[in-house]
Short mmCIF file of C-alpha atoms in Angstrom, two decimals:
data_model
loop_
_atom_site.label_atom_id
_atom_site.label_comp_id
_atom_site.label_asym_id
_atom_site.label_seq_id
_atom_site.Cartn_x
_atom_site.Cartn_y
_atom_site.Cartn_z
CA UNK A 1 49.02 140.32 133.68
CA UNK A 2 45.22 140.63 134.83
CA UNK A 3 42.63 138.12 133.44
CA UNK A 4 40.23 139.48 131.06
CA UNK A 5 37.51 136.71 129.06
CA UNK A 6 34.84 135.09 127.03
CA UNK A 7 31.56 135.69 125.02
CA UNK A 8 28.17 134.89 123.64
CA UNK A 9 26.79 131.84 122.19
CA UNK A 10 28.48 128.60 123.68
CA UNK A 11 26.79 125.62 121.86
CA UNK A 12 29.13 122.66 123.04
CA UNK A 13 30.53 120.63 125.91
CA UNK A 14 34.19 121.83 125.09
CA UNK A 15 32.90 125.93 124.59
CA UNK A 16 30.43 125.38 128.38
CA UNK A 17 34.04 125.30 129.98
CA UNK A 18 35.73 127.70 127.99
CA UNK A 19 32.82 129.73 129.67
CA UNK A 20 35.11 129.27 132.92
CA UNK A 21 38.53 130.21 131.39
CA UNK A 22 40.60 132.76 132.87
CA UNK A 23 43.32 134.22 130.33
CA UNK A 24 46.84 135.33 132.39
CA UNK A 25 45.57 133.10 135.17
CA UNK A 26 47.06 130.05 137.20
CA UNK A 27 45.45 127.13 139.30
CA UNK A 28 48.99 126.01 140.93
CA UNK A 29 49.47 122.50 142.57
CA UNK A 30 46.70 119.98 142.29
CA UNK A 31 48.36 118.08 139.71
CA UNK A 32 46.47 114.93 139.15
CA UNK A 33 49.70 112.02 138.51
CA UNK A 34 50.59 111.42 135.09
CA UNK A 35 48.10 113.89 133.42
CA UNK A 36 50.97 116.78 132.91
CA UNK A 37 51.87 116.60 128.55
CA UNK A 38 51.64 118.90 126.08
CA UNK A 39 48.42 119.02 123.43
CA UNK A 40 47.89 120.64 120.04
CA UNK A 41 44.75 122.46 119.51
CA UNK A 42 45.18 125.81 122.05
CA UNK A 43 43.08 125.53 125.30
CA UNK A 44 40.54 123.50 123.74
CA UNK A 45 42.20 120.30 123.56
CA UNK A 46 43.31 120.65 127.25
CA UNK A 47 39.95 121.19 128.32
CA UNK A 48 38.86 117.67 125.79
CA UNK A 49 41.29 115.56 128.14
CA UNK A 50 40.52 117.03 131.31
CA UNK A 51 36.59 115.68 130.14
CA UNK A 52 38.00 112.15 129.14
CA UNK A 53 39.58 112.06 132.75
CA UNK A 54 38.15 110.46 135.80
CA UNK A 55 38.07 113.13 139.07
CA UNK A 56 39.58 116.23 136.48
CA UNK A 57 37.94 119.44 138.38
CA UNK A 58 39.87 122.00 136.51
CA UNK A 59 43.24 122.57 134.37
CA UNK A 60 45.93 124.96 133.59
CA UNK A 61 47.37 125.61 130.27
CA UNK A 62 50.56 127.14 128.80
CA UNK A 63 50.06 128.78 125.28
CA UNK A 64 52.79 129.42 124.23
CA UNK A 65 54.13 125.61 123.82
CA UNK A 66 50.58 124.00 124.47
CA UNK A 67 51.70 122.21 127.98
CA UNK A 68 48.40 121.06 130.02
CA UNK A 69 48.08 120.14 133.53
CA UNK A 70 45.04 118.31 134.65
CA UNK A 71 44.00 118.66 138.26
CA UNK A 72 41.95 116.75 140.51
CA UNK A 73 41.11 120.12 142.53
CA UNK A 74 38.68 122.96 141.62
CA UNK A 75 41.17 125.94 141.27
CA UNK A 76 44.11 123.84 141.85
CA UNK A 77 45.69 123.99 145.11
CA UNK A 78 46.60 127.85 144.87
CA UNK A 79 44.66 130.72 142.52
CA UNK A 80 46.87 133.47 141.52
CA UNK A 81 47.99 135.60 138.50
CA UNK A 82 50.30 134.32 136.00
CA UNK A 83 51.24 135.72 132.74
CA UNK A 84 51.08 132.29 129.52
CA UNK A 85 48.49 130.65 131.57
CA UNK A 86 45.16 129.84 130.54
CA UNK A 87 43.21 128.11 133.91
CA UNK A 88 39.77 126.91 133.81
CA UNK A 89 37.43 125.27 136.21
CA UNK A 90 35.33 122.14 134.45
CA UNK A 91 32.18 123.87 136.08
CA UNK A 92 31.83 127.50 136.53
CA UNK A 93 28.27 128.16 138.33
CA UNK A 94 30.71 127.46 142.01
CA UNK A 95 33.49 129.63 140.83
CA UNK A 96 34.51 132.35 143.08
CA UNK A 97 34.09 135.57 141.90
CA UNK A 98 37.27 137.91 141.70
CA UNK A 99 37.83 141.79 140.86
CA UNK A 100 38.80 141.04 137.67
CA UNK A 101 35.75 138.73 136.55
CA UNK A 102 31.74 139.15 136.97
CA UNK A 103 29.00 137.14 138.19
CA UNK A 104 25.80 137.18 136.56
CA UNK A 105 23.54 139.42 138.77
CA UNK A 106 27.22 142.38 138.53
CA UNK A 107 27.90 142.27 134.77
CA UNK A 108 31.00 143.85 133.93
CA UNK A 109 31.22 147.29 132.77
CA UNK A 110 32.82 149.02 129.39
CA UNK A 111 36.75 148.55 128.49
CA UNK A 112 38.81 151.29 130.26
CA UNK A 113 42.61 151.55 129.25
CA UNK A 114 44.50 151.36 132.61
CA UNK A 115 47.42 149.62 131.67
CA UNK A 116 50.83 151.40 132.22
CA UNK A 117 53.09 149.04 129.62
CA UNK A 118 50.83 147.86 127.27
CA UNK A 119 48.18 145.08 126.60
CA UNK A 120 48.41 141.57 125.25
CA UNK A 121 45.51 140.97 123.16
CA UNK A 122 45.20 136.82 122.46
CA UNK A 123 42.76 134.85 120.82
CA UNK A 124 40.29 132.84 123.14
CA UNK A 125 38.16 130.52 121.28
CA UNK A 126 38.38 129.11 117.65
CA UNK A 127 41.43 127.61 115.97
CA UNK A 128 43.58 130.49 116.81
CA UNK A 129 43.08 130.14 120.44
CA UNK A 130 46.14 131.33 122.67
CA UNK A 131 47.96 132.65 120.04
CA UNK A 132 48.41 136.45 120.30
CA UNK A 133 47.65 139.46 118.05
CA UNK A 134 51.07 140.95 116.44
CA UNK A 135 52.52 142.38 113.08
CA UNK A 136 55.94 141.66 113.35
CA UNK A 137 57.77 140.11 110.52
CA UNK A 138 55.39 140.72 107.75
CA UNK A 139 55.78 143.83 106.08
CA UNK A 140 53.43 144.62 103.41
CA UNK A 141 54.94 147.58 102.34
CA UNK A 142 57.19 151.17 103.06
CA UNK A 143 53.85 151.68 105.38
CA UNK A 144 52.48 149.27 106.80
CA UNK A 145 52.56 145.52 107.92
CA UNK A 146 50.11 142.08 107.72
CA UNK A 147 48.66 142.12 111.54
CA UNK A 148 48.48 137.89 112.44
CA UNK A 149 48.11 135.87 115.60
CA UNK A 150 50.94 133.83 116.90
CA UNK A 151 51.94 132.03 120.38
CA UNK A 152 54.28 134.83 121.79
CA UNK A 153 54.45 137.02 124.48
CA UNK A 154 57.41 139.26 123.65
CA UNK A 155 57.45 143.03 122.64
CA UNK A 156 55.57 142.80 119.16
CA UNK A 157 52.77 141.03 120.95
CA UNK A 158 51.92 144.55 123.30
CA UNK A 159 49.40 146.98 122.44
CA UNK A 160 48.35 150.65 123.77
CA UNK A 161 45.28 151.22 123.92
CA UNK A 162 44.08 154.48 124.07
CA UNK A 163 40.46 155.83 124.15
CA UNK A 164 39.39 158.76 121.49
CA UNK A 165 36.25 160.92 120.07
CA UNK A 166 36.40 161.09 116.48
CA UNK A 167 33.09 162.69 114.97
CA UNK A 168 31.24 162.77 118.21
CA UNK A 169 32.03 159.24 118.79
CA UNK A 170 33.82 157.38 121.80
CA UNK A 171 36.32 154.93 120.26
CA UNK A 172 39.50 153.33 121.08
CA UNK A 173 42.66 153.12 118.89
CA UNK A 174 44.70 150.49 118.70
CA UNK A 175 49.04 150.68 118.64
CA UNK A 176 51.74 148.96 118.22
CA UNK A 177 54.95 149.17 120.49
CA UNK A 178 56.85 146.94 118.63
CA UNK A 179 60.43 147.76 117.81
CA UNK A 180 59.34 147.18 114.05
CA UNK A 181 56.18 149.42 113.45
CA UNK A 182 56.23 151.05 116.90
CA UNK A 183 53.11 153.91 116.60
CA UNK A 184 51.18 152.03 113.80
CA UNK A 185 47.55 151.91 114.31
CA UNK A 186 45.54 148.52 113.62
CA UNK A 187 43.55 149.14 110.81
CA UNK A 188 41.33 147.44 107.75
CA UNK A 189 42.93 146.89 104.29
CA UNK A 190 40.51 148.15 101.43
CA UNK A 191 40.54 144.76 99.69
CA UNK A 192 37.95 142.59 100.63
CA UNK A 193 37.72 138.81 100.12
CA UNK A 194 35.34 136.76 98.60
CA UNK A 195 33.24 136.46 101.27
CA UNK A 196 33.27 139.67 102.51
CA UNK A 197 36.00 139.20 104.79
CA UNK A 198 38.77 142.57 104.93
CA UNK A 199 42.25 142.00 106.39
CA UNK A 200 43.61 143.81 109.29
CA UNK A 201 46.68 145.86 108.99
CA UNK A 202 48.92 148.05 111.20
CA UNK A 203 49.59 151.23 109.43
CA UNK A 204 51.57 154.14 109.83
CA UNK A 205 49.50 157.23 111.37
CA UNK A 206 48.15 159.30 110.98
CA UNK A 207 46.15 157.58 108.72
CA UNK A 208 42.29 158.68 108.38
CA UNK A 209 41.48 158.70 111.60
CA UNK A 210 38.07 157.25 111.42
CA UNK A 211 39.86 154.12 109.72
CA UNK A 212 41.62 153.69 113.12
CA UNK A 213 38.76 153.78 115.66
CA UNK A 214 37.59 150.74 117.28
CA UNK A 215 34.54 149.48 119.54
CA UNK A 216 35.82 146.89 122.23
CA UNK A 217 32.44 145.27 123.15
CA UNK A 218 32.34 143.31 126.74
CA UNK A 219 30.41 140.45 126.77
CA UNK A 220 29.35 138.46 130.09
CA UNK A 221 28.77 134.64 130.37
CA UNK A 222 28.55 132.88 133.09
CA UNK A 223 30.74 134.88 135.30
CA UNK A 224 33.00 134.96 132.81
CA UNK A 225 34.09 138.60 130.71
CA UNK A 226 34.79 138.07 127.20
CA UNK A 227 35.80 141.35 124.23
CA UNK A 228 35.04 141.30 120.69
CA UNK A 229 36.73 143.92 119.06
CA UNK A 230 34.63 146.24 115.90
CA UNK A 231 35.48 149.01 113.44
CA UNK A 232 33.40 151.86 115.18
CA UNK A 233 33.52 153.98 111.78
CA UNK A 234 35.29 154.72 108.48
CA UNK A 235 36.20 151.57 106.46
CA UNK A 236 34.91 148.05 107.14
CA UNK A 237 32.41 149.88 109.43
CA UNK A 238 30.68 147.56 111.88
CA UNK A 239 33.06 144.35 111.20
CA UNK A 240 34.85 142.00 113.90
CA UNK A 241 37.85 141.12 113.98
CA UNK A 242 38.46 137.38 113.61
CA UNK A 243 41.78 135.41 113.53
CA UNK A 244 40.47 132.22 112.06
CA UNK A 245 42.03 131.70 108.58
CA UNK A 246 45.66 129.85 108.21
CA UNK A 247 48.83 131.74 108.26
CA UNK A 248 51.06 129.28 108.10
CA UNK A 249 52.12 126.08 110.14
CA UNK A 250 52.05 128.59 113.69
CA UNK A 251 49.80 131.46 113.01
CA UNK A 252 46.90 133.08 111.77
CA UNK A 253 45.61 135.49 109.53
CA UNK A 254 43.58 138.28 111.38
CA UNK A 255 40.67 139.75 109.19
CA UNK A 256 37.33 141.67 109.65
CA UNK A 257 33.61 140.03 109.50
CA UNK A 258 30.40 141.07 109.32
CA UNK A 259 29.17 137.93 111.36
CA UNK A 260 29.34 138.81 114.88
CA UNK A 261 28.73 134.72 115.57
CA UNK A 262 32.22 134.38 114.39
CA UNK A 263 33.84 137.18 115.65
CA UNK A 264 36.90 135.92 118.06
CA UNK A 265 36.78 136.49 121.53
CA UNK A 266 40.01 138.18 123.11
CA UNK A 267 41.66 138.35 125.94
CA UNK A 268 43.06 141.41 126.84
CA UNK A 269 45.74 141.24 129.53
CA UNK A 270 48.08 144.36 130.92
CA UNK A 271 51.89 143.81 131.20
CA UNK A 272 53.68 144.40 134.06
CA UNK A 273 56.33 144.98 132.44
CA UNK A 274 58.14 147.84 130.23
CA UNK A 275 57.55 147.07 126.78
#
């Protein structure tokens, strides 16, 4: 799965870094002794101990279970691709660039669907970070289901994305391909909370299609490619998605704001493999 990451404003020491994250990314080998254990808090806490550790020059990190290697090596002792890792280099501005991530001066151009089997779309900053978007499990009625985040990389977690016109504008719709609501379309439920907030859905199509079109903004930092994803048109019109809000004890609500500061950042990784 290719790399594909991060976004706008980064005001702290811990967010600087995240600035150097590649999603579906490994830096191999390196290991500094004794600094290989598993944290709680996604990426973010990984990156906190490689900065509390003398001679840490960069880190890997598995979501799914939260393991963390430290490593005394910029880009470990071998780059490569590696679906469940999250890598990052402590400082960026030496990084080697590579054809799936921008420097400044070559910002990266707009989303284009590619992927044969699917995409993994996963959560890159805030407390949902590394968990995945999915709507297994949840079903809010004959039609539809609750869309959440979770640590997984199986089926439910693999989108198609495909790119449409609807009303003279370029959009993208977003489907499931799991087993459960394979062909839904993420969409916006029409109740909104109190502040403002609108929760995300997969629904069975065709719905109104407007209600399933979708803006995937890139966003360049630092070398770095980051997406934030927005309802082009129809309902919740202009709104981010955001996974930020407790599910329960392992996932996360996803919803729709109208503060693009706290819209999530997502990764958005192919799979190799048939979903």
């Amino acid at each position: 799965m290719k790399v594909v990451l991060f976004f706008t404003v980064i005001v702290t020491a811990i967010y600087s870094a995240q600035a150097c994250l590649r999603n579906n990314w490994d830096y191999w080998g390196a290991d500094i002794p004794g600094k290989n254990f598993k944290v709680q808090g996604g990426v973010n806490a990984c990156i906190r101990e490689c900065r509390r550790t003398a001679g840490c020059k960069s880190l890997a990190f598995r979501p799914t279970d939260g393991q963390c290697w430290l490593k005394h090596t910029r880009n470990g002792a071998r780059s490569k691709p590696q679906s469940n890792r999250q890598s990052v280099n402590m400082v960026c501005t030496e990084s080697k660039p590579s054809s799936t991530s921008t420097s400044g001066s070559k910002p990266a151009g707009p989303f284009k669907p590619v992927a044969k089997f699917g995409y993994q779309i996963t959560a890159a900053n805030g407390p949902a970070a590394g968990h995945s978007l999915t709507a297994k499990n949840d079903r809010r009625n004959g039609h539809s289901f609750w869309a959440h985040t979770e640590k997984t990389s199986d089926q439910c977690s693999k989108w198609e994305i495909i790119k449409k016109t609807h009303r003279g504008k370029k959009c993208f719709n977003i489907k499931s391909t799991c087993s459960l609501n394979k062909g839904m379309m993420l969409v916006v439920h029409s109740d909104n909370k109190s502040n403002g907030d609108a929760r995300a859905v997969v629904h069975k199509t065709p719905h109104k299609p407007e209600d399933e079109c979708w803006d995937i903004e890139t966003v360049n930092v630092r070398g770095a490619v980051a997406y934030r994803l927005k309802k082009n048109q129809g309902r919740s019109n202009g709104k981010y998605l955001v996974s930020r809000v407790k599910r329960n004890g392992s996932s996360f609500w996803v919803d729709v704001t109208k503060d693009a500061s706290a819209a999530t950042l997502w990764s958005i990784g192919d799979s190799k493999s048939r979903c």
